[in-house]
Tab-separated table of C-alpha atoms in Angstrom:
chain	number	residue	atom	x	y	z
W	1	MET	CA	3.734	50.812	57.427
W	2	ALA	CA	1.645	51.368	60.562
W	3	GLN	CA	2.635	47.933	61.841
W	4	ALA	CA	6.319	48.696	61.270
W	5	LEU	CA	6.130	52.043	63.060
W	6	ALA	CA	4.147	50.768	66.056
W	7	PRO	CA	7.174	49.507	68.067
W	8	VAL	CA	9.125	52.753	67.514
W	9	THR	CA	6.344	55.315	67.880
W	10	ALA	CA	7.422	56.194	71.421
W	11	LEU	CA	11.012	56.786	70.306
W	12	LEU	CA	9.980	58.970	67.375
W	13	LEU	CA	7.653	60.982	69.616
W	14	ALA	CA	10.440	61.438	72.168
W	15	ILE	CA	12.963	62.663	69.609
W	16	SER	CA	10.409	65.087	68.146
W	17	PHE	CA	9.935	66.777	71.538
W	18	LEU	CA	13.660	66.793	72.130
W	19	ILE	CA	14.655	68.320	68.786
W	20	LEU	CA	11.818	70.839	69.022
W	21	GLY	CA	13.331	72.173	72.245
W	22	HIS	CA	16.811	72.077	70.748
W	23	GLY	CA	15.721	73.909	67.599
W	24	LEU	CA	14.089	76.613	69.676
W	25	GLN	CA	17.309	77.122	71.654
W	26	SER	CA	19.533	77.222	68.568
W	27	THR	CA	17.682	80.297	67.266
W	28	LEU	CA	16.869	81.789	70.658
W	29	LEU	CA	20.372	81.982	72.125
W	30	PRO	CA	22.037	84.187	69.465
W	31	LEU	CA	19.074	86.582	69.578
W	32	ALA	CA	18.881	86.624	73.380
W	33	GLY	CA	22.634	87.065	73.618
W	34	SER	CA	22.506	90.035	71.288
W	35	GLU	CA	19.720	91.610	73.343
W	36	ALA	CA	21.769	90.984	76.509
W	37	GLY	CA	24.692	92.934	75.056
W	38	PHE	CA	26.961	90.023	74.138
W	39	SER	CA	29.537	90.817	71.469
W	40	GLU	CA	29.609	88.885	68.202
W	41	LEU	CA	32.688	87.039	69.409
W	42	ALA	CA	30.960	86.048	72.654
W	43	ILE	CA	27.942	84.743	70.740
W	44	GLY	CA	30.276	82.782	68.487
W	45	LEU	CA	31.955	81.265	71.543
W	46	VAL	CA	28.588	80.168	72.925
W	47	SER	CA	27.636	78.629	69.578
W	48	SER	CA	30.954	76.824	69.109
W	49	SER	CA	30.706	75.405	72.616
W	50	TYR	CA	27.619	73.435	71.632
W	51	PHE	CA	29.463	71.611	68.840
W	52	PHE	CA	32.455	71.064	71.106
W	53	GLY	CA	30.082	69.370	73.537
W	54	MET	CA	28.792	67.161	70.724
W	55	VAL	CA	32.335	66.038	69.948
W	56	LEU	CA	32.823	65.162	73.615
W	57	GLY	CA	29.473	63.366	73.571
W	58	CYS	CA	30.461	61.222	70.598
W	59	LEU	CA	33.513	60.107	72.577
W	60	GLY	CA	32.067	59.853	76.093
W	61	ALA	CA	28.325	59.208	75.843
W	62	PRO	CA	28.707	55.511	74.886
W	63	TYR	CA	30.254	54.821	78.296
W	64	VAL	CA	27.301	56.493	80.034
W	65	ILE	CA	24.886	54.327	78.059
W	66	MET	CA	26.835	51.127	78.749
W	67	ARG	CA	26.919	51.901	82.462
W	68	ALA	CA	23.267	52.868	83.014
W	69	GLY	CA	21.355	51.296	80.126
W	70	HIS	CA	19.374	53.065	77.419
W	71	ILE	CA	16.293	54.124	79.391
W	72	ARG	CA	18.099	55.367	82.494
W	73	ALA	CA	20.761	57.109	80.427
W	74	PHE	CA	18.065	58.785	78.327
W	75	ALA	CA	16.218	59.986	81.435
W	76	ALA	CA	19.414	61.317	83.009
W	77	LEU	CA	20.449	63.184	79.862
W	78	VAL	CA	16.949	64.660	79.441
W	79	SER	CA	17.006	65.980	82.997
W	80	LEU	CA	20.462	67.452	82.484
W	81	MET	CA	19.586	69.139	79.187
W	82	SER	CA	16.297	70.485	80.553
W	83	ALA	CA	18.120	71.983	83.534
W	84	ALA	CA	20.725	73.483	81.207
W	85	ALA	CA	18.031	75.165	79.120
W	86	ILE	CA	16.424	76.812	82.130
W	87	LEU	CA	19.793	78.037	83.457
W	88	HIS	CA	20.388	80.445	80.576
W	89	PRO	CA	18.149	83.264	81.890
W	90	VAL	CA	19.504	82.682	85.402
W	91	LEU	CA	23.197	83.006	84.474
W	92	VAL	CA	23.314	85.695	81.792
W	93	GLU	CA	27.039	85.660	81.111
W	94	PRO	CA	28.968	84.455	78.012
W	95	VAL	CA	31.284	82.036	79.824
W	96	ALA	CA	28.378	80.509	81.766
W	97	TRP	CA	26.341	80.119	78.584
W	98	SER	CA	29.332	78.498	76.867
W	99	LEU	CA	29.675	75.898	79.613
W	100	ILE	CA	25.939	75.252	79.543
W	101	ARG	CA	26.047	74.697	75.783
W	102	VAL	CA	28.879	72.195	76.175
W	103	VAL	CA	26.562	70.212	78.444
W	104	SER	CA	23.691	70.493	75.951
W	105	GLY	CA	25.882	69.293	73.085
W	106	PHE	CA	27.065	66.302	75.102
W	107	CYS	CA	23.478	65.384	75.980
W	108	LEU	CA	22.247	65.660	72.407
W	109	ALA	CA	25.010	63.372	71.137
W	110	GLY	CA	23.916	60.812	73.724
W	111	PHE	CA	20.277	61.181	72.656
W	112	TYR	CA	21.133	60.467	69.039
W	113	MET	CA	23.100	57.355	70.003
W	114	ILE	CA	20.335	55.998	72.224
W	115	VAL	CA	17.501	56.597	69.775
W	116	GLU	CA	19.350	55.403	66.683
W	117	SER	CA	20.650	52.195	68.255
W	118	TRP	CA	17.152	51.532	69.579
W	119	LEU	CA	15.569	52.115	66.184
W	120	ASN	CA	18.099	49.810	64.528
W	121	GLU	CA	17.245	47.113	67.066
W	122	GLN	CA	13.486	47.403	66.525
W	123	ALA	CA	13.649	47.586	62.731
W	124	SER	CA	13.786	44.547	60.476
W	125	ASN	CA	15.850	44.085	57.333
W	126	GLU	CA	12.791	44.850	55.228
W	127	ASN	CA	11.803	48.169	56.856
W	128	ARG	CA	15.065	49.500	58.336
W	129	GLY	CA	15.705	51.997	55.529
W	130	THR	CA	12.152	53.319	55.680
W	131	ILE	CA	12.143	53.720	59.459
W	132	MET	CA	15.507	55.480	59.543
W	133	SER	CA	14.494	57.832	56.733
W	134	ILE	CA	11.289	58.706	58.597
W	135	TYR	CA	13.432	59.353	61.659
W	136	ILE	CA	15.645	61.833	59.767
W	137	VAL	CA	12.573	63.583	58.336
W	138	ILE	CA	11.157	63.928	61.864
W	139	VAL	CA	14.469	65.370	63.103
W	140	ASN	CA	14.537	68.010	60.349
W	141	ALA	CA	10.837	68.814	60.709
W	142	SER	CA	11.099	69.150	64.497
W	143	MET	CA	14.115	71.417	64.133
W	144	THR	CA	12.184	73.664	61.748
W	145	VAL	CA	9.092	73.736	63.981
W	146	GLY	CA	11.255	74.566	66.981
W	147	GLN	CA	12.774	77.532	65.197
W	148	LEU	CA	9.386	78.752	64.028
W	149	SER	CA	7.926	78.415	67.535
W	150	LEU	CA	10.045	81.376	68.584
W	151	THR	CA	7.777	83.702	66.635
W	152	GLY	CA	5.536	85.694	68.937
W	153	MET	CA	7.847	85.275	71.958
W	154	ASP	CA	9.904	87.970	73.623
W	155	VAL	CA	13.506	86.749	73.692
W	156	THR	CA	14.316	89.040	76.620
W	157	THR	CA	11.933	87.190	78.945
W	158	PHE	CA	11.999	83.870	80.759
W	159	VAL	CA	9.188	82.393	78.632
W	160	PRO	CA	11.057	81.007	75.574
W	161	PHE	CA	13.671	79.346	77.782
W	162	ALA	CA	10.907	77.752	79.860
W	163	VAL	CA	9.174	76.493	76.712
W	164	ALA	CA	12.428	74.942	75.481
W	165	SER	CA	12.977	73.281	78.862
W	166	VAL	CA	9.425	71.899	78.932
W	167	ALA	CA	9.749	70.505	75.398
W	168	VAL	CA	12.960	68.698	76.321
W	169	SER	CA	11.441	67.369	79.554
W	170	LEU	CA	8.442	65.907	77.720
W	171	ALA	CA	10.785	63.678	75.722
W	172	VAL	CA	11.363	61.398	78.702
W	173	ILE	CA	7.701	60.378	79.028
W	174	PRO	CA	7.329	58.215	75.878
W	175	VAL	CA	10.651	56.469	76.486
W	176	SER	CA	9.907	55.786	80.154
W	177	LEU	CA	6.510	54.267	79.343
W	178	THR	CA	7.531	52.247	76.288
W	179	THR	CA	7.201	48.464	76.393
W	180	ALA	CA	9.795	47.943	73.670
W	181	ASN	CA	12.846	45.890	74.581
W	182	GLN	CA	16.089	47.749	75.138
W	183	PRO	CA	18.726	47.221	72.437
W	184	ALA	CA	22.060	45.511	72.887
W	185	PRO	CA	24.858	47.527	74.535
W	186	ILE	CA	26.202	50.256	72.284
W	187	THR	CA	29.547	49.740	70.564
W	188	VAL	CA	32.482	52.075	71.186
W	189	VAL	CA	34.145	52.804	67.850
W	190	SER	CA	37.721	54.008	67.508
W	191	PHE	CA	38.514	57.089	65.434
W	192	ARG	CA	41.576	56.627	63.220
W	193	PRO	CA	41.832	59.779	61.089
W	194	VAL	CA	44.976	58.614	59.276
W	195	LYS	CA	43.250	55.462	58.041
W	196	LEU	CA	40.146	57.421	57.058
W	197	TYR	CA	42.258	59.957	55.186
W	198	ARG	CA	44.076	57.213	53.296
W	199	ASN	CA	40.791	55.614	52.277
W	200	SER	CA	39.179	58.862	51.116
W	201	PRO	CA	41.079	62.153	51.527
W	202	THR	CA	38.329	64.110	49.802
W	203	ALA	CA	35.628	62.855	52.165
W	204	LEU	CA	37.523	63.629	55.381
W	205	VAL	CA	38.659	67.103	54.293
W	206	ALA	CA	35.163	67.840	52.986
W	207	ALA	CA	33.556	66.815	56.299
W	208	LEU	CA	35.886	69.144	58.210
W	209	LEU	CA	35.374	72.166	55.931
W	210	ILE	CA	31.640	71.562	55.540
W	211	GLY	CA	31.421	71.534	59.330
W	212	VAL	CA	33.087	74.956	59.419
W	213	THR	CA	30.527	76.237	56.899
W	214	GLN	CA	27.360	74.671	58.246
W	215	GLY	CA	28.170	75.258	61.905
W	216	ALA	CA	28.619	78.956	61.210
W	217	LEU	CA	25.466	79.157	59.090
W	218	TRP	CA	23.222	77.366	61.586
W	219	MET	CA	24.330	79.288	64.643
W	220	MET	CA	25.098	82.756	63.294
W	221	ALA	CA	22.279	83.143	60.745
W	222	PRO	CA	19.801	84.519	63.360
W	223	LEU	CA	22.333	87.145	64.446
W	224	TYR	CA	23.017	88.050	60.812
W	225	ALA	CA	19.305	88.529	60.164
W	226	ILE	CA	18.904	90.808	63.190
W	227	GLN	CA	21.916	92.893	62.213
W	228	MET	CA	20.507	93.244	58.690
W	229	GLY	CA	17.347	94.846	60.076
W	230	LEU	CA	14.936	91.921	60.343
W	231	SER	CA	12.726	91.472	63.399
W	232	THR	CA	12.958	88.554	65.803
W	233	ASN	CA	10.085	86.748	64.099
W	234	GLU	CA	11.590	87.346	60.653
W	235	ALA	CA	14.955	86.051	61.869
W	236	ALA	CA	13.227	82.834	62.940
W	237	TYR	CA	11.620	82.486	59.491
W	238	PHE	CA	14.994	83.145	57.845
W	239	THR	CA	16.764	80.420	59.827
W	240	ALA	CA	13.946	77.897	59.395
W	241	ALA	CA	13.974	78.457	55.622
W	242	ILE	CA	17.655	77.505	55.462
W	243	ILE	CA	17.107	74.225	57.329
W	244	GLY	CA	13.886	73.356	55.487
W	245	ALA	CA	15.290	73.991	52.010
W	246	GLY	CA	18.353	71.900	52.743
W	247	ALA	CA	16.237	68.995	53.977
W	248	LEU	CA	14.067	69.057	50.848
W	249	ALA	CA	17.058	69.233	48.504
W	250	GLN	CA	18.923	66.410	50.222
W	251	TRP	CA	17.239	63.471	48.533
W	252	PRO	CA	17.280	64.570	44.853
W	253	ILE	CA	20.886	65.762	45.056
W	254	GLY	CA	21.841	62.500	46.714
W	255	ARG	CA	20.254	60.482	43.923
W	256	ILE	CA	22.101	62.575	41.341
W	257	SER	CA	25.371	61.720	43.069
W	258	ASP	CA	24.604	58.015	42.524
W	259	ARG	CA	24.841	58.530	38.760
W	260	PHE	CA	27.990	60.653	38.619
W	261	ASP	CA	31.303	61.000	40.382
W	262	ARG	CA	30.350	62.369	43.808
W	263	ARG	CA	33.351	64.670	43.711
W	264	PHE	CA	31.803	66.491	40.772
W	265	VAL	CA	28.597	66.892	42.778
W	266	LEU	CA	30.570	68.220	45.759
W	267	LEU	CA	32.456	70.535	43.428
W	268	GLY	CA	29.176	71.848	42.018
W	269	LEU	CA	27.741	72.426	45.493
W	270	SER	CA	30.918	74.221	46.560
W	271	GLY	CA	30.704	76.487	43.537
W	272	ALA	CA	27.042	77.200	44.234
W	273	ALA	CA	27.859	78.020	47.868
W	274	VAL	CA	30.562	80.464	46.762
W	275	VAL	CA	28.097	82.189	44.438
W	276	VAL	CA	25.433	82.376	47.168
W	277	GLY	CA	27.978	83.803	49.595
W	278	LEU	CA	28.981	86.493	47.113
W	279	VAL	CA	25.306	87.300	46.483
W	280	PHE	CA	24.746	87.837	50.212
W	281	ILE	CA	27.795	90.109	50.310
W	282	GLY	CA	26.884	92.124	47.229
W	283	ALA	CA	23.096	92.261	47.592
W	284	PRO	CA	22.125	92.982	51.209
W	285	ILE	CA	18.712	91.917	52.483
W	286	THR	CA	16.044	94.570	51.919
W	287	GLY	CA	12.970	92.770	53.276
W	288	LEU	CA	11.499	89.483	54.408
W	289	ALA	CA	10.679	88.242	50.891
W	290	VAL	CA	14.227	88.773	49.663
W	291	ALA	CA	15.583	87.243	52.866
W	292	LEU	CA	13.522	84.073	52.428
W	293	VAL	CA	14.562	83.635	48.791
W	294	MET	CA	18.219	84.007	49.700
W	295	ALA	CA	17.785	81.653	52.655
W	296	LEU	CA	16.309	78.998	50.360
W	297	LEU	CA	19.276	79.349	48.007
W	298	ALA	CA	21.720	79.064	50.893
W	299	GLY	CA	19.991	75.953	52.221
W	300	VAL	CA	20.014	74.178	48.849
W	301	ALA	CA	23.657	75.041	48.124
W	302	ILE	CA	25.171	74.371	51.557
W	303	GLN	CA	23.049	71.821	53.448
W	304	PRO	CA	23.252	68.651	51.252
W	305	SER	CA	27.045	68.577	50.876
W	306	TYR	CA	27.840	66.646	54.067
W	307	ALA	CA	25.676	63.674	53.054
W	308	ILE	CA	27.419	63.522	49.671
W	309	ALA	CA	30.817	63.515	51.387
W	310	VAL	CA	29.763	60.614	53.633
W	311	SER	CA	28.483	58.658	50.633
W	312	HIS	CA	31.821	59.247	48.916
W	313	ALA	CA	33.618	57.877	51.991
W	314	PHE	CA	31.434	54.747	51.900
W	315	ASP	CA	32.340	54.234	48.234
W	316	HIS	CA	35.994	53.707	49.204
W	317	ALA	CA	35.503	51.865	52.511
W	318	ASP	CA	35.234	48.143	53.136
W	319	ARG	CA	31.921	46.972	54.504
W	320	ASP	CA	33.576	46.015	57.778
W	321	ASP	CA	34.738	49.631	58.172
W	322	TYR	CA	31.388	51.361	57.603
W	323	VAL	CA	30.736	52.016	61.293
W	324	GLU	CA	34.207	53.436	61.911
W	325	THR	CA	34.001	55.513	58.725
W	326	SER	CA	30.659	57.030	59.675
W	327	SER	CA	31.868	57.756	63.211
W	328	GLY	CA	35.023	59.404	61.905
W	329	MET	CA	33.076	61.599	59.502
W	330	ILE	CA	30.752	62.753	62.278
W	331	LEU	CA	33.679	63.645	64.520
W	332	ALA	CA	35.439	65.533	61.713
W	333	PHE	CA	32.220	67.429	61.017
W	334	GLY	CA	31.852	68.217	64.720
W	335	ILE	CA	35.396	69.547	64.960
W	336	GLY	CA	34.786	71.810	61.976
W	337	SER	CA	31.477	72.964	63.427
W	338	SER	CA	33.258	73.899	66.659
W	339	ILE	CA	35.547	76.215	64.694
W	340	GLY	CA	33.009	77.747	62.296
W	341	PRO	CA	30.802	79.880	64.580
W	342	LEU	CA	33.753	81.366	66.454
W	343	SER	CA	35.681	82.354	63.327
W	344	ALA	CA	32.515	83.687	61.667
W	345	ALA	CA	31.733	85.754	64.767
W	346	TYR	CA	35.198	87.294	64.614
W	347	LEU	CA	34.672	88.286	60.977
W	348	MET	CA	31.203	89.683	61.718
W	349	GLN	CA	32.640	91.761	64.534
W	350	THR	CA	35.524	92.945	62.340
W	351	VAL	CA	33.989	93.629	58.914
W	352	GLY	CA	30.238	93.591	59.587
W	353	PRO	CA	27.308	91.165	59.257
W	354	TRP	CA	28.345	90.008	55.808
W	355	GLY	CA	31.502	88.539	57.383
W	356	LEU	CA	29.453	85.362	57.907
W	357	PHE	CA	29.043	84.802	54.185
W	358	LEU	CA	32.578	85.967	53.499
W	359	GLN	CA	33.759	82.998	55.542
W	360	ILE	CA	31.293	80.660	53.839
W	361	ALA	CA	32.475	81.727	50.375
W	362	ALA	CA	36.162	81.455	51.317
W	363	VAL	CA	35.882	78.021	52.950
W	364	GLN	CA	33.781	76.609	50.125
W	365	ALA	CA	36.239	77.981	47.556
W	366	LEU	CA	39.061	76.242	49.429
W	367	LEU	CA	37.064	73.004	49.423
W	368	GLY	CA	36.405	73.324	45.696
W	369	LEU	CA	40.103	73.794	44.939
W	370	TYR	CA	41.014	70.753	47.003
W	371	ILE	CA	38.394	68.582	45.274
W	372	LEU	CA	39.628	69.831	41.903
W	373	SER	CA	43.172	68.763	42.765
W	374	ARG	CA	41.987	65.307	43.829
W	375	LEU	CA	40.213	64.720	40.525
W	376	PHE	CA	43.614	64.341	38.834
W	377	GLN	CA	45.065	62.041	41.496
W	378	ARG	CA	42.453	59.316	41.853
W	379	ALA	CA	39.971	57.775	39.467
W	380	ALA	CA	36.296	57.743	40.334
W	381	PRO	CA	34.757	54.436	41.489
W	382	THR	CA	32.608	52.590	38.997
W	383	LEU	CA	28.844	52.417	39.392
W	384	GLU	CA	29.199	48.829	40.629
W	385	GLU	CA	31.652	49.917	43.338
W	386	LYS	CA	29.533	52.805	44.589
W	387	THR	CA	27.052	52.485	47.440
W	388	ASP	CA	23.542	53.798	46.904
W	389	PHE	CA	22.822	57.130	48.548
W	390	ASP	CA	21.031	56.515	51.841
W	391	TYR	CA	19.161	59.420	53.438
W	392	ALA	CA	19.461	58.029	56.963
W	393	SER	CA	23.063	56.836	57.102
W	394	THR	CA	24.442	60.088	55.668
W	395	ALA	CA	22.627	62.511	57.979
W	396	GLN	CA	24.834	64.568	60.294
W	397	VAL	CA	23.266	63.324	63.511
W	398	GLY	CA	25.076	62.246	66.612
W	399	SER	CA	25.635	58.544	66.164
W	400	VAL	CA	26.371	55.911	63.585
W	401	LEU	CA	23.918	54.604	60.997
W	402	THR	CA	25.342	51.996	58.669
W	403	PRO	CA	23.950	51.978	55.117
W	404	ASP	CA	23.455	48.205	55.079
W	405	PRO	CA	20.698	46.401	57.000
W	406	LEU	CA	21.637	43.988	59.761
W	407	ASP	CA	21.978	40.505	58.303
W	408	ILE	CA	21.146	37.885	60.928
W	409	GLU	CA	22.439	35.167	58.569
W	410	ASP	CA	25.932	36.680	58.660
W	411	PRO	CA	28.254	34.263	60.527
W	412	GLN	CA	29.621	37.174	62.545
W	413	VAL	CA	26.164	38.145	63.828
W	414	ILE	CA	24.359	36.300	66.632
W	415	SER	CA	20.658	36.962	67.024
W	416	PRO	CA	19.295	37.407	70.577
W	417	GLU	CA	17.509	34.043	70.351
W	418	GLU	CA	20.852	32.286	69.786
W	419	PHE	CA	22.767	33.792	72.707
W	420	PRO	CA	24.553	31.096	74.771
W	421	ALA	CA	22.868	30.326	78.068
W	422	TYR	CA	25.798	31.613	80.097
W	423	GLU	CA	25.315	35.070	78.503
W	424	THR	CA	21.928	35.485	80.158
W	425	ASP	CA	21.895	33.027	83.116
W	426	PRO	CA	24.730	33.119	85.693
W	427	GLU	CA	23.702	29.689	87.067
W	428	ALA	CA	24.033	28.209	83.605
W	429	ASP	CA	27.594	29.512	83.514
W	430	GLU	CA	28.474	27.700	86.770
W	431	ASN	CA	26.830	24.476	85.579
W	432	LEU	CA	28.773	24.700	82.339
W	433	VAL	CA	32.071	24.961	84.236
W	434	GLN	CA	31.207	21.953	86.432
W	435	GLU	CA	30.122	19.828	83.474
W	436	GLU	CA	33.315	20.596	81.592
W	437	THR	CA	35.397	19.788	84.702
W	438	PHE	CA	33.739	16.399	85.275
W	439	ALA	CA	33.959	15.590	81.585
W	440	THR	CA	37.704	16.271	81.646
W	441	ALA	CA	38.228	13.937	84.648
W	442	GLU	CA	36.224	11.121	83.047
W	443	ASP	CA	38.150	11.472	79.782
W	444	GLU	CA	41.460	11.140	81.618
W	445	GLU	CA	40.243	7.997	83.444
W	446	GLU	CA	39.122	6.392	80.195
W	447	THR	CA	42.412	7.297	78.561
W	448	GLY	CA	44.338	5.658	81.422
W	449	ASP	CA	42.301	2.435	81.132
W	450	ASP	CA	42.774	2.320	77.365
W	451	GLU	CA	46.552	2.692	77.713
W	452	ALA	CA	46.787	0.062	80.474
W	453	ALA	CA	44.945	-2.645	78.494
W	454	PRO	CA	47.358	-2.790	75.524
W	455	LEU	CA	50.304	-2.761	77.936
W	456	ALA	CA	49.001	-5.824	79.795
W	457	GLU	CA	48.338	-7.636	76.538
W	458	SER	CA	51.847	-6.897	75.279
W	459	GLU	CA	53.437	-8.265	78.474
W	460	THR	CA	51.429	-11.507	78.150
W	461	GLY	CA	52.409	-11.811	74.522
W	462	GLU	CA	56.123	-11.428	75.339
W	463	SER	CA	56.021	-14.167	77.962
W	464	ARG	CA	54.362	-16.570	75.532
W	465	ALA	CA	56.828	-15.720	72.778
W	466	THR	CA	59.874	-16.576	74.930
W	467	GLY	CA	58.333	-19.856	75.997
W	468	GLU	CA	58.664	-19.100	79.636
W	469	PRO	CA	55.986	-20.724	81.760
W	470	GLU	CA	53.688	-18.517	83.575
W	471	THR	CA	54.281	-18.831	87.272
W	472	GLN	CA	51.389	-18.720	89.562
W	473	GLU	CA	51.727	-17.260	92.997
W	474	PRO	CA	49.982	-18.743	95.978
W	475	ASP	CA	46.464	-17.633	96.417
W	476	THR	CA	47.259	-15.573	99.465
W	477	GLY	CA	50.088	-13.613	97.852
W	478	SER	CA	48.174	-13.143	94.694
W	479	THR	CA	45.242	-11.856	96.576
W	480	ASP	CA	47.368	-9.457	98.608
W	481	GLU	CA	49.226	-8.206	95.544
W	482	THR	CA	46.036	-7.748	93.590
W	483	SER	CA	44.478	-5.859	96.457
W	484	SER	CA	47.482	-3.579	96.813
W	485	ARG	CA	47.582	-2.896	93.092
W	486	ALA	CA	43.868	-2.177	93.044
W	487	ALA	CA	44.241	0.171	95.985
W	488	GLY	CA	47.146	1.939	94.282
W	489	THR	CA	45.226	2.264	91.047
W	490	THR	CA	42.211	3.622	92.862
W	491	SER	CA	44.259	6.182	94.767
W	492	ASP	CA	46.015	7.259	91.559
W	493	LYS	CA	42.691	7.744	89.840
W	494	GLU	CA	41.321	9.704	92.745
W	495	GLY	CA	44.423	11.879	92.787
W	496	ALA	CA	44.138	12.478	89.070
W	497	GLY	CA	40.488	13.300	89.472
W	498	GLU	CA	41.265	15.784	92.254
W	499	ASP	CA	43.985	17.431	90.175
W	500	THR	CA	41.664	17.641	87.226
W	501	LYS	CA	38.919	19.182	89.312
W	502	ALA	CA	41.328	21.670	90.789
W	503	ASP	CA	42.664	22.695	87.409
W	504	GLY	CA	39.343	22.477	85.586
W	505	PRO	CA	37.791	25.841	86.513
W	506	ASP	CA	41.016	27.656	85.560
W	507	GLU	CA	41.195	26.014	82.126
W	508	THR	CA	37.527	26.173	81.212
W	509	PRO	CA	37.180	29.970	80.863
W	510	ASP	CA	40.284	29.988	78.636
W	511	LYS	CA	38.710	27.416	76.347
W	512	ARG	CA	35.487	29.338	76.124
W	513	GLY	CA	37.386	32.567	75.582
W	514	GLU	CA	39.255	31.031	72.651
């Protein structure tokens, strides 16, 4: 295990610093905004802006990475996100914070893409699943630690924002100093929602509605805790308990879904989320102990559902479509998460703090009804048709993790050692063009000689068959005629060679392209 983790230690250390700073900000901003006098709707706008930035990052960050490379793109995004974190206490205004969070969301989507593609490149077929699962555990653990690190800090001061900025900035050091090779250029994947919906309507609708639920819960839970009378430290514990409980429940619930129709598992989680939402509405928090118990219940009921929906989508997708399916699910989740905090903030401002869980209960009830309707329209896949639940590939991070390991023996996959020379050496490309050009000219000359020989033989044969004597010209004429014919043949060959050389470079790239 230590040998497998050695090449990716720098990447895992970098993402831990990065997510620690992000987790701190996710709890800090709603609390700081409330202390600054922001309305619930303004706080919801700031929270939704982050997920909107992630959606933009999923679409635009690959082009940044392809242009600058993984290391330079990572360094640029770290600098941008660190600067964004430190700008919050400088520009204390809802619209400014919303724009800053769009930038942060874009950067984080790029981070996920860089780190995950790098990890996939460094991992082997034998340890890829283990490494990616460790990566997801580190992401969840760093998020929880970041939220807990807010305890003991005054959210009205500059200090917590500075700590978040420093944590993000530290992430660039391990990546900048790593000796690991950069991965291949990242792939831009198209998002075709109609195709994804036809393959698995339940999965796509579930990803969208789960995004509405989880986005609201993650971003508005600290504000809910404060409005229910908890202190800043207790609000941090409350939010961390939700994330931690969901991470712990993810694996066992995922394994259960391997044995049964995943729609039944999603239906059960939706029902549990409705019950938890009604409990929060009917039994307000009366202390930290009660708050933590209810937070654990909320995390177990709400957090694991997205991974089950992704697994269900994989069950109905062809293996060639796994990357596009995963990308589409992430984008659908991001769109839902952009809506959730804003709509929950409106309800909290209108009906009170419990408006957050009113939305959660309503959205999960709607999801349950939709899943129930789909149970009568499509049969469940057999156990042989289902894909095993994979903790890494079903996590709602910013990039694409396919559930299958990379198979170098696949005819569609070329390992780095087998790359053609012209892919890595420009001079080899020029030599290849010249060799193909000369080879074409020589082939044409040989073809001309081969065609001329049978023609001469046939003419001789005809003269013998008719009985006509072969006339012999005087030596002088014969010599002159032979010389002229030889000169003409030579000039024709040279002309053909020149034409071939002139046309060769234009034809060669087309042949290689085919």
